[in-house]
mmCIF file with all atom_site columns, C-alpha atoms and ligand atoms in Angstrom:
data_model
loop_
_atom_site.group_PDB
_atom_site.id
_atom_site.type_symbol
_atom_site.label_atom_id
_atom_site.label_alt_id
_atom_site.label_comp_id
_atom_site.label_asym_id
_atom_site.label_entity_id
_atom_site.label_seq_id
_atom_site.pdbx_PDB_ins_code
_atom_site.Cartn_x
_atom_site.Cartn_y
_atom_site.Cartn_z
_atom_site.occupancy
_atom_site.B_iso_or_equiv
_atom_site.pdbx_formal_charge
_atom_site.auth_seq_id
_atom_site.auth_comp_id
_atom_site.auth_asym_id
_atom_site.auth_atom_id
_atom_site.pdbx_PDB_model_num
ATOM   1   C  CA  . MET A 1 1   ? -41.890 -58.241 -134.281 1.00 0.00 ? 27  MET A CA  1
ATOM   2   C  CA  . THR A 1 2   ? -40.015 -55.825 -131.985 1.00 0.00 ? 28  THR A CA  1
ATOM   3   C  CA  . ASN A 1 3   ? -36.534 -56.627 -130.475 1.00 0.00 ? 29  ASN A CA  1
ATOM   4   C  CA  . PHE A 1 4   ? -38.107 -57.038 -127.174 1.00 0.00 ? 30  PHE A CA  1
ATOM   5   C  CA  . GLN A 1 5   ? -40.622 -59.614 -128.355 1.00 0.00 ? 31  GLN A CA  1
ATOM   6   C  CA  . ALA A 1 6   ? -37.750 -61.388 -130.037 1.00 0.00 ? 32  ALA A CA  1
ATOM   7   C  CA  . LYS A 1 7   ? -35.713 -61.383 -126.791 1.00 0.00 ? 33  LYS A CA  1
ATOM   8   C  CA  . GLN A 1 8   ? -38.754 -62.633 -124.871 1.00 0.00 ? 34  GLN A CA  1
ATOM   9   C  CA  . ILE A 1 9   ? -39.297 -65.437 -127.378 1.00 0.00 ? 35  ILE A CA  1
ATOM   10  C  CA  . ARG A 1 10  ? -35.605 -66.476 -127.043 1.00 0.00 ? 36  ARG A CA  1
ATOM   11  C  CA  . GLU A 1 11  ? -35.592 -66.321 -123.183 1.00 0.00 ? 37  GLU A CA  1
ATOM   12  C  CA  . LEU A 1 12  ? -38.779 -68.209 -122.789 1.00 0.00 ? 38  LEU A CA  1
ATOM   13  C  CA  . ARG A 1 13  ? -37.922 -70.774 -125.312 1.00 0.00 ? 39  ARG A CA  1
ATOM   14  C  CA  . MET A 1 14  ? -34.581 -71.418 -123.709 1.00 0.00 ? 40  MET A CA  1
ATOM   15  C  CA  . ARG A 1 15  ? -36.515 -72.231 -120.663 1.00 0.00 ? 41  ARG A CA  1
ATOM   16  C  CA  . GLY A 1 16  ? -38.510 -74.760 -122.320 1.00 0.00 ? 42  GLY A CA  1
ATOM   17  C  CA  . VAL A 1 17  ? -41.788 -72.840 -122.794 1.00 0.00 ? 43  VAL A CA  1
ATOM   18  C  CA  . GLY A 1 18  ? -43.989 -74.070 -125.560 1.00 0.00 ? 44  GLY A CA  1
ATOM   19  C  CA  . TYR A 1 19  ? -44.819 -71.943 -128.686 1.00 0.00 ? 45  TYR A CA  1
ATOM   20  C  CA  . ARG A 1 20  ? -48.505 -71.486 -127.658 1.00 0.00 ? 46  ARG A CA  1
ATOM   21  C  CA  . ALA A 1 21  ? -47.630 -70.085 -124.242 1.00 0.00 ? 47  ALA A CA  1
ATOM   22  C  CA  . ILE A 1 22  ? -44.868 -67.855 -125.535 1.00 0.00 ? 48  ILE A CA  1
ATOM   23  C  CA  . ALA A 1 23  ? -47.259 -66.585 -128.095 1.00 0.00 ? 49  ALA A CA  1
ATOM   24  C  CA  . SER A 1 24  ? -49.851 -65.504 -125.594 1.00 0.00 ? 50  SER A CA  1
ATOM   25  C  CA  . VAL A 1 25  ? -47.179 -63.769 -123.548 1.00 0.00 ? 51  VAL A CA  1
ATOM   26  C  CA  . VAL A 1 26  ? -45.522 -61.727 -126.289 1.00 0.00 ? 52  VAL A CA  1
ATOM   27  C  CA  . GLY A 1 27  ? -48.859 -61.184 -128.106 1.00 0.00 ? 53  GLY A CA  1
ATOM   28  C  CA  . LEU A 1 28  ? -47.978 -62.683 -131.465 1.00 0.00 ? 54  LEU A CA  1
ATOM   29  C  CA  . SER A 1 29  ? -49.466 -65.760 -133.210 1.00 0.00 ? 55  SER A CA  1
ATOM   30  C  CA  . ARG A 1 30  ? -48.281 -69.274 -132.605 1.00 0.00 ? 56  ARG A CA  1
ATOM   31  C  CA  . ASP A 1 31  ? -47.089 -69.509 -136.165 1.00 0.00 ? 57  ASP A CA  1
ATOM   32  C  CA  . ILE A 1 32  ? -44.910 -66.387 -135.914 1.00 0.00 ? 58  ILE A CA  1
ATOM   33  C  CA  . VAL A 1 33  ? -43.411 -67.646 -132.740 1.00 0.00 ? 59  VAL A CA  1
ATOM   34  C  CA  . ARG A 1 34  ? -42.733 -71.073 -134.237 1.00 0.00 ? 60  ARG A CA  1
ATOM   35  C  CA  . ASN A 1 35  ? -41.258 -69.662 -137.446 1.00 0.00 ? 61  ASN A CA  1
ATOM   36  C  CA  . TYR A 1 36  ? -39.018 -67.343 -135.523 1.00 0.00 ? 62  TYR A CA  1
ATOM   37  C  CA  . CYS A 1 37  ? -37.777 -70.203 -133.372 1.00 0.00 ? 63  CYS A CA  1
ATOM   38  C  CA  . LYS A 1 38  ? -37.176 -72.501 -136.427 1.00 0.00 ? 64  LYS A CA  1
ATOM   39  C  CA  . THR A 1 39  ? -35.118 -69.693 -138.181 1.00 0.00 ? 65  THR A CA  1
ATOM   40  C  CA  . HIS A 1 40  ? -33.187 -68.912 -135.038 1.00 0.00 ? 66  HIS A CA  1
ATOM   41  C  CA  . ASP A 1 41  ? -32.145 -72.364 -134.027 1.00 0.00 ? 67  ASP A CA  1
ATOM   42  C  CA  . LEU A 1 42  ? -34.529 -72.365 -131.056 1.00 0.00 ? 68  LEU A CA  1
ATOM   43  C  CA  . ASP A 1 43  ? -36.751 -75.194 -132.159 1.00 0.00 ? 69  ASP A CA  1
ATOM   44  C  CA  . GLY A 1 44  ? -34.690 -78.045 -131.136 1.00 0.00 ? 70  GLY A CA  1
ATOM   45  C  CA  . LEU A 1 45  ? -33.699 -76.760 -127.704 1.00 0.00 ? 71  LEU A CA  1
ATOM   46  C  CA  . ALA A 1 46  ? -36.891 -76.859 -125.874 1.00 0.00 ? 72  ALA A CA  1
ATOM   47  C  CA  . THR A 1 47  ? -38.886 -79.717 -124.449 1.00 0.00 ? 73  THR A CA  1
ATOM   48  C  CA  . ASP A 1 48  ? -42.200 -77.971 -124.932 1.00 0.00 ? 74  ASP A CA  1
ATOM   49  C  CA  . VAL A 1 49  ? -42.926 -77.577 -121.210 1.00 0.00 ? 75  VAL A CA  1
ATOM   50  C  CA  . ARG A 1 50  ? -46.718 -77.313 -120.696 1.00 0.00 ? 76  ARG A CA  1
ATOM   51  C  CA  . ILE A 1 51  ? -46.826 -74.460 -118.400 1.00 0.00 ? 77  ILE A CA  1
ATOM   52  C  CA  . ASN A 1 52  ? -49.119 -71.580 -118.838 1.00 0.00 ? 78  ASN A CA  1
ATOM   53  C  CA  . ILE A 1 53  ? -46.504 -68.857 -118.428 1.00 0.00 ? 79  ILE A CA  1
ATOM   54  C  CA  . LYS A 1 54  ? -49.087 -66.126 -118.886 1.00 0.00 ? 80  LYS A CA  1
ATOM   55  C  CA  . GLU A 1 55  ? -51.213 -67.395 -116.096 1.00 0.00 ? 81  GLU A CA  1
ATOM   56  C  CA  . LYS A 1 56  ? -48.032 -67.548 -113.911 1.00 0.00 ? 82  LYS A CA  1
ATOM   57  C  CA  . MET A 1 57  ? -47.217 -63.938 -114.796 1.00 0.00 ? 83  MET A CA  1
ATOM   58  C  CA  . GLU A 1 58  ? -50.644 -62.899 -113.862 1.00 0.00 ? 84  GLU A CA  1
ATOM   59  C  CA  . LYS A 1 59  ? -50.452 -64.604 -110.465 1.00 0.00 ? 85  LYS A CA  1
ATOM   60  C  CA  . GLY A 1 60  ? -46.980 -62.921 -109.851 1.00 0.00 ? 86  GLY A CA  1
ATOM   61  C  CA  . GLU A 1 61  ? -45.196 -66.273 -110.136 1.00 0.00 ? 87  GLU A CA  1
ATOM   62  C  CA  . ALA A 1 62  ? -43.237 -65.361 -113.125 1.00 0.00 ? 88  ALA A CA  1
ATOM   63  C  CA  . CYS A 1 63  ? -41.330 -62.200 -114.233 1.00 0.00 ? 89  CYS A CA  1
ATOM   64  C  CA  . LEU A 1 64  ? -43.529 -60.320 -116.832 1.00 0.00 ? 90  LEU A CA  1
ATOM   65  C  CA  . SER A 1 65  ? -40.464 -59.559 -118.850 1.00 0.00 ? 91  SER A CA  1
ATOM   66  C  CA  . CYS A 1 66  ? -38.348 -62.769 -118.959 1.00 0.00 ? 92  CYS A CA  1
ATOM   67  C  CA  . GLY A 1 67  ? -40.639 -65.404 -117.498 1.00 0.00 ? 93  GLY A CA  1
ATOM   68  C  CA  . ARG A 1 68  ? -38.327 -66.536 -114.970 1.00 0.00 ? 94  ARG A CA  1
ATOM   69  C  CA  . ASP A 1 69  ? -39.853 -67.721 -111.671 1.00 0.00 ? 95  ASP A CA  1
ATOM   70  C  CA  . LEU A 1 70  ? -40.557 -65.051 -109.053 1.00 0.00 ? 96  LEU A CA  1
ATOM   71  C  CA  . LYS A 1 71  ? -40.381 -65.430 -105.372 1.00 0.00 ? 97  LYS A CA  1
ATOM   72  C  CA  . GLN A 1 72  ? -42.821 -63.085 -103.681 1.00 0.00 ? 98  GLN A CA  1
ATOM   73  C  CA  . PRO A 1 73  ? -41.764 -61.411 -100.551 1.00 0.00 ? 99  PRO A CA  1
ATOM   74  C  CA  . ALA A 1 74  ? -43.804 -62.355 -97.418  1.00 0.00 ? 100 ALA A CA  1
ATOM   75  C  CA  . THR A 1 75  ? -44.931 -58.800 -96.868  1.00 0.00 ? 101 THR A CA  1
ATOM   76  C  CA  . GLY A 1 76  ? -45.151 -55.591 -98.887  1.00 0.00 ? 102 GLY A CA  1
ATOM   77  C  CA  . ARG A 1 77  ? -45.713 -54.958 -102.617 1.00 0.00 ? 103 ARG A CA  1
ATOM   78  C  CA  . LYS A 1 78  ? -46.010 -57.835 -104.919 1.00 0.00 ? 104 LYS A CA  1
ATOM   79  C  CA  . ARG A 1 79  ? -43.225 -58.128 -107.305 1.00 0.00 ? 105 ARG A CA  1
ATOM   80  C  CA  . LYS A 1 80  ? -43.810 -58.317 -111.089 1.00 0.00 ? 106 LYS A CA  1
ATOM   81  C  CA  . PHE A 1 81  ? -40.296 -58.557 -112.354 1.00 0.00 ? 107 PHE A CA  1
ATOM   82  C  CA  . CYS A 1 82  ? -37.250 -60.516 -111.328 1.00 0.00 ? 108 CYS A CA  1
ATOM   83  C  CA  . SER A 1 83  ? -34.912 -57.528 -111.665 1.00 0.00 ? 109 SER A CA  1
ATOM   84  C  CA  . ASP A 1 84  ? -34.698 -53.719 -112.270 1.00 0.00 ? 110 ASP A CA  1
ATOM   85  C  CA  . THR A 1 85  ? -33.414 -54.462 -115.742 1.00 0.00 ? 111 THR A CA  1
ATOM   86  C  CA  . CYS A 1 86  ? -36.484 -56.572 -116.540 1.00 0.00 ? 112 CYS A CA  1
ATOM   87  C  CA  . ARG A 1 87  ? -38.800 -53.853 -115.075 1.00 0.00 ? 113 ARG A CA  1
ATOM   88  C  CA  . ARG A 1 88  ? -37.101 -51.092 -117.095 1.00 0.00 ? 114 ARG A CA  1
ATOM   89  C  CA  . GLU A 1 89  ? -37.076 -53.037 -120.322 1.00 0.00 ? 115 GLU A CA  1
ATOM   90  C  CA  . TRP A 1 90  ? -40.697 -54.130 -120.010 1.00 0.00 ? 116 TRP A CA  1
ATOM   91  C  CA  . TRP A 1 91  ? -41.928 -50.493 -119.325 1.00 0.00 ? 117 TRP A CA  1
ATOM   92  C  CA  . LEU A 1 92  ? -39.738 -49.211 -122.162 1.00 0.00 ? 118 LEU A CA  1
ATOM   93  C  CA  . HIS A 1 93  ? -41.513 -51.536 -124.561 1.00 0.00 ? 119 HIS A CA  1
ATOM   94  C  CA  . HIS A 1 94  ? -44.967 -51.092 -123.079 1.00 0.00 ? 120 HIS A CA  1
ATOM   95  C  CA  . SER A 1 95  ? -45.052 -47.224 -123.143 1.00 0.00 ? 121 SER A CA  1
ATOM   96  C  CA  . ASP A 1 96  ? -48.592 -47.543 -124.779 1.00 0.00 ? 122 ASP A CA  1
ATOM   97  C  CA  . SER A 1 97  ? -50.025 -48.818 -121.650 1.00 0.00 ? 123 SER A CA  1
ATOM   98  C  CA  . ILE A 1 98  ? -48.175 -46.143 -119.483 1.00 0.00 ? 124 ILE A CA  1
ATOM   99  C  CA  . LYS A 1 99  ? -49.834 -43.569 -121.723 1.00 0.00 ? 125 LYS A CA  1
ATOM   100 C  CA  . ARG A 1 100 ? -53.156 -45.077 -121.277 1.00 0.00 ? 126 ARG A CA  1
ATOM   101 C  CA  . LYS A 1 101 ? -52.660 -44.796 -117.636 1.00 0.00 ? 127 LYS A CA  1
ATOM   102 C  CA  . GLU A 1 102 ? -51.592 -41.161 -117.643 1.00 0.00 ? 128 GLU A CA  1
ATOM   103 C  CA  . THR A 1 103 ? -55.017 -40.380 -119.222 1.00 0.00 ? 129 THR A CA  1
ATOM   104 C  CA  . ALA A 1 104 ? -56.763 -41.626 -116.139 1.00 0.00 ? 130 ALA A CA  1
ATOM   105 C  CA  . TYR A 1 105 ? -57.703 -38.040 -115.028 1.00 0.00 ? 131 TYR A CA  1
ATOM   106 C  CA  . TYR A 1 106 ? -60.828 -37.168 -113.528 1.00 0.00 ? 132 TYR A CA  1
ATOM   107 C  CA  . GLU A 1 107 ? -62.468 -33.820 -114.401 1.00 0.00 ? 133 GLU A CA  1
ATOM   108 C  CA  . LEU A 1 108 ? -64.090 -32.570 -111.240 1.00 0.00 ? 134 LEU A CA  1
ATOM   109 C  CA  . THR A 1 109 ? -65.802 -29.430 -110.142 1.00 0.00 ? 135 THR A CA  1
ATOM   110 C  CA  . CYS A 1 110 ? -64.544 -27.653 -107.131 1.00 0.00 ? 136 CYS A CA  1
ATOM   111 C  CA  . THR A 1 111 ? -67.062 -27.671 -104.204 1.00 0.00 ? 137 THR A CA  1
ATOM   112 C  CA  . TYR A 1 112 ? -66.210 -24.200 -103.016 1.00 0.00 ? 138 TYR A CA  1
ATOM   113 C  CA  . CYS A 1 113 ? -65.381 -22.111 -106.116 1.00 0.00 ? 139 CYS A CA  1
ATOM   114 C  CA  . GLY A 1 114 ? -67.137 -24.203 -108.810 1.00 0.00 ? 140 GLY A CA  1
ATOM   115 C  CA  . LYS A 1 115 ? -64.014 -24.207 -110.995 1.00 0.00 ? 141 LYS A CA  1
ATOM   116 C  CA  . GLU A 1 116 ? -63.378 -27.366 -112.983 1.00 0.00 ? 142 GLU A CA  1
ATOM   117 C  CA  . PHE A 1 117 ? -60.168 -29.021 -112.340 1.00 0.00 ? 143 PHE A CA  1
ATOM   118 C  CA  . LYS A 1 118 ? -58.417 -32.102 -113.340 1.00 0.00 ? 144 LYS A CA  1
ATOM   119 C  CA  . VAL A 1 119 ? -57.014 -34.623 -110.949 1.00 0.00 ? 145 VAL A CA  1
ATOM   120 C  CA  . TYR A 1 120 ? -54.980 -37.719 -111.505 1.00 0.00 ? 146 TYR A CA  1
ATOM   121 C  CA  . GLY A 1 121 ? -56.171 -40.877 -110.011 1.00 0.00 ? 147 GLY A CA  1
ATOM   122 C  CA  . ASN A 1 122 ? -58.241 -39.615 -107.022 1.00 0.00 ? 148 ASN A CA  1
ATOM   123 C  CA  . LYS A 1 123 ? -61.801 -38.876 -108.027 1.00 0.00 ? 149 LYS A CA  1
ATOM   124 C  CA  . ASN A 1 124 ? -62.802 -38.158 -104.396 1.00 0.00 ? 150 ASN A CA  1
ATOM   125 C  CA  . ARG A 1 125 ? -61.212 -34.837 -104.479 1.00 0.00 ? 151 ARG A CA  1
ATOM   126 C  CA  . LYS A 1 126 ? -63.572 -31.932 -103.789 1.00 0.00 ? 152 LYS A CA  1
ATOM   127 C  CA  . TYR A 1 127 ? -61.430 -28.871 -103.996 1.00 0.00 ? 153 TYR A CA  1
ATOM   128 C  CA  . CYS A 1 128 ? -59.304 -27.411 -106.752 1.00 0.00 ? 154 CYS A CA  1
ATOM   129 C  CA  . SER A 1 129 ? -56.816 -26.104 -104.211 1.00 0.00 ? 155 SER A CA  1
ATOM   130 C  CA  . HIS A 1 130 ? -55.970 -26.009 -100.550 1.00 0.00 ? 156 HIS A CA  1
ATOM   131 C  CA  . SER A 1 131 ? -57.250 -22.544 -100.271 1.00 0.00 ? 157 SER A CA  1
ATOM   132 C  CA  . CYS A 1 132 ? -60.643 -23.602 -101.386 1.00 0.00 ? 158 CYS A CA  1
ATOM   133 C  CA  . TYR A 1 133 ? -60.630 -26.441 -98.941  1.00 0.00 ? 159 TYR A CA  1
ATOM   134 C  CA  . VAL A 1 134 ? -59.737 -24.023 -96.130  1.00 0.00 ? 160 VAL A CA  1
ATOM   135 C  CA  . HIS A 1 135 ? -62.488 -21.499 -97.147  1.00 0.00 ? 161 HIS A CA  1
ATOM   136 C  CA  . ASP A 1 136 ? -65.201 -24.096 -97.412  1.00 0.00 ? 162 ASP A CA  1
ATOM   137 C  CA  . ARG A 1 137 ? -64.294 -25.813 -94.247  1.00 0.00 ? 163 ARG A CA  1
ATOM   138 C  CA  . PHE A 1 138 ? -63.366 -23.047 -91.873  1.00 0.00 ? 164 PHE A CA  1
ATOM   139 C  CA  . TRP A 1 139 ? -64.517 -19.720 -93.155  1.00 0.00 ? 165 TRP A CA  1
ATOM   140 C  CA  . ARG A 1 140 ? -68.332 -20.435 -93.425  1.00 0.00 ? 166 ARG A CA  1
ATOM   141 C  CA  . LYS A 1 141 ? -69.370 -18.214 -90.497  1.00 0.00 ? 167 LYS A CA  1
ATOM   142 C  CA  . GLU A 1 142 ? -67.282 -15.305 -91.797  1.00 0.00 ? 168 GLU A CA  1
ATOM   143 C  CA  . GLU A 1 143 ? -68.723 -15.697 -95.253  1.00 0.00 ? 169 GLU A CA  1
ATOM   144 C  CA  . GLY A 1 144 ? -72.269 -16.086 -93.826  1.00 0.00 ? 170 GLY A CA  1
ATOM   145 C  CA  . ARG A 1 145 ? -72.920 -19.498 -95.209  1.00 0.00 ? 171 ARG A CA  1
ATOM   146 C  CA  . ALA A 1 146 ? -74.514 -22.563 -93.551  1.00 0.00 ? 172 ALA A CA  1
ATOM   147 C  CA  . PRO A 1 147 ? -72.256 -24.493 -91.170  1.00 0.00 ? 173 PRO A CA  1
ATOM   148 C  CA  . TYR A 1 148 ? -70.209 -27.208 -92.468  1.00 0.00 ? 174 TYR A CA  1
ATOM   149 C  CA  . ILE A 1 149 ? -72.081 -30.576 -92.494  1.00 0.00 ? 175 ILE A CA  1
ATOM   150 C  CA  . GLY A 1 150 ? -69.598 -32.073 -94.936  1.00 0.00 ? 176 GLY A CA  1
ATOM   151 C  CA  . PRO A 1 151 ? -68.653 -35.501 -95.886  1.00 0.00 ? 177 PRO A CA  1
ATOM   152 C  CA  . SER A 1 152 ? -66.730 -38.030 -93.772  1.00 0.00 ? 178 SER A CA  1
ATOM   153 C  CA  . MET A 1 153 ? -63.251 -37.195 -92.636  1.00 0.00 ? 179 MET A CA  1
ATOM   154 C  CA  . ILE A 1 154 ? -61.864 -39.737 -94.966  1.00 0.00 ? 180 ILE A CA  1
ATOM   155 C  CA  . LYS A 1 155 ? -63.135 -37.852 -98.045  1.00 0.00 ? 181 LYS A CA  1
ATOM   156 C  CA  . GLU A 1 156 ? -62.071 -34.613 -96.443  1.00 0.00 ? 182 GLU A CA  1
ATOM   157 C  CA  . ALA A 1 157 ? -58.547 -35.839 -96.180  1.00 0.00 ? 183 ALA A CA  1
ATOM   158 C  CA  . CYS A 1 158 ? -58.529 -36.302 -100.020 1.00 0.00 ? 184 CYS A CA  1
ATOM   159 C  CA  . TYR A 1 159 ? -58.206 -32.591 -100.712 1.00 0.00 ? 185 TYR A CA  1
ATOM   160 C  CA  . GLU A 1 160 ? -54.420 -32.678 -100.918 1.00 0.00 ? 186 GLU A CA  1
HETATM 161 ZN ZN1 . ZN  B 2 .   ? -36.944 -60.985 -115.448 1.00 0.00 ? 20  ZN  B ZN1 1
HETATM 162 ZN ZN1 . ZN  B 2 .   ? -61.730 -24.147 -106.031 1.00 0.00 ? 21  ZN  B ZN1 1
#
């Protein structure tokens, strides 16, 4: 069990969340959670509230880190954490999932020069560089190639 998991167990338990719900949030078995609470004077505190905290977290109704209720703003991005501290702490202890995200690179072939290039997150990119984009788009006549009949403007805008 990591310090972070221990802290999460403590915080959720103090709010009255049941062992099973805590277990599903921190990713440990219910027995481990229960044993931890018993050995840390956390078993008597709670009134085994039957809320599925994990479901609330997924819906954005509870902080992913401490489980406190979240109020979503009327507009803009959905919040996942109640505070910057919680956000930082959660990411600090979930660096594995960050690493996994960073490998979401696409290996693409430049439409103009044929060079392979890697791009992060945007698989619609067509050119390895701005210069290739310009050549392919505007220098066709000069280079004696067929006129540009290329993709939609939306895809085109993806070069950069
Ligand atoms: Zn929080
Ligand atoms: Zn290129």
